[in-house]
């Protein structure tokens, strides 16, 4: 399978390393990038319009929200499937609608990776029947919320107990807290959508890492999944599971066995 990665930050570099170490049946034929990267070990693709010449089967984006639509459209037009890691681009419906319309016309797929989350297979399956409630709770150390709107909603430096400073629709959370927009939109797309999914953001002075807790109830029953994610070594702001989820997605596209 011919793979193109868009972006060459910590996540893409880790994905390439893991694919090589695991000897996956994947050939990384190029890396899309907005600015030149010194010592890039793969051919550089300067613009989305250059993508088709690399004949990719799958294009995986890990370059940020602004890269999703131009590279996604180029990938689908080139006859490749497209997997966007920056799902925050779908905080509004129009970008996803444009990509899905193009995917249908080309017989290709837009693949949403699970990112730093778990249990999305169960949530997505459960959503085939009515869901009564989906709540995604994100807990971080209190001071990790510095530089966000949380500072105006509570005094992060004086908290002594976990404090819920935001609870509302995933779409609103994605707009007001863009650092958490990717996971908010992934949960929403897997379940009941960005307006019916509840995001609960928690500052905890005793927390030592990031925790995701997913709760859902519906005709299927009840589920609760909790993950405490280790950071990505090359970028502590990202979860190691984010890169691993992309590796899983890529390997599933190339493997005769899909789990």
Tab-separated table of N, CA and C in Angstrom, residues 9 22 26 28 54 86 88 121 146 148 162 166 179-180 191 200 204 237 254:
chain	number	residue	atom	x	y	z
A	9	UNK	N	5.527	16.462	12.002
A	9	UNK	CA	5.763	16.759	13.402
A	9	UNK	C	6.009	15.476	14.174
A	22	UNK	N	7.724	-2.168	12.723
A	22	UNK	CA	6.801	-3.299	12.684
A	22	UNK	C	6.793	-3.991	11.315
A	26	UNK	N	3.621	-1.454	4.022
A	26	UNK	CA	3.255	-0.096	3.635
A	26	UNK	C	4.502	0.600	3.110
A	28	UNK	N	5.888	4.291	2.472
A	28	UNK	CA	5.689	5.725	2.674
A	28	UNK	C	6.348	6.448	1.501
A	54	UNK	N	2.118	11.160	-6.860
A	54	UNK	CA	2.695	10.132	-5.986
A	54	UNK	C	1.821	8.876	-5.918
A	86	UNK	N	-6.683	15.719	12.438
A	86	UNK	CA	-7.144	17.006	12.973
A	86	UNK	C	-8.650	17.141	12.764
A	88	UNK	N	-10.748	18.479	14.442
A	88	UNK	CA	-11.305	19.774	14.838
A	88	UNK	C	-11.783	20.562	13.626
A	121	UNK	N	-15.337	1.928	18.993
A	121	UNK	CA	-15.983	0.850	18.238
A	121	UNK	C	-17.305	0.478	18.894
A	146	UNK	N	-3.958	26.317	31.773
A	146	UNK	CA	-3.510	27.698	31.598
A	146	UNK	C	-3.441	28.041	30.112
A	148	UNK	N	-6.017	28.897	28.397
A	148	UNK	CA	-7.322	28.636	27.801
A	148	UNK	C	-8.381	29.472	28.510
A	162	UNK	N	-11.174	18.587	42.336
A	162	UNK	CA	-11.538	18.617	40.921
A	162	UNK	C	-12.693	19.581	40.685
A	166	UNK	N	-16.479	23.541	32.575
A	166	UNK	CA	-17.319	23.604	31.376
A	166	UNK	C	-18.092	22.305	31.228
A	179	UNK	N	-7.890	23.164	21.961
A	179	UNK	CA	-6.905	22.128	22.275
A	179	UNK	C	-7.563	20.769	22.476
A	180	UNK	N	-8.851	20.768	22.751
A	180	UNK	CA	-9.580	19.517	22.972
A	180	UNK	C	-10.582	19.235	21.855
A	191	UNK	N	-20.856	8.905	17.775
A	191	UNK	CA	-22.107	8.688	18.495
A	191	UNK	C	-23.283	9.480	17.980
A	200	UNK	N	-17.509	17.454	29.133
A	200	UNK	CA	-17.317	17.918	30.505
A	200	UNK	C	-15.812	18.095	30.710
A	204	UNK	N	-8.142	19.370	37.703
A	204	UNK	CA	-7.914	18.601	38.929
A	204	UNK	C	-6.501	18.892	39.439
A	237	UNK	N	2.367	17.406	24.610
A	237	UNK	CA	0.993	17.885	24.491
A	237	UNK	C	0.099	16.871	23.783
A	254	UNK	N	-3.911	-2.155	5.115
A	254	UNK	CA	-2.955	-2.948	4.347
A	254	UNK	C	-2.976	-4.433	4.698
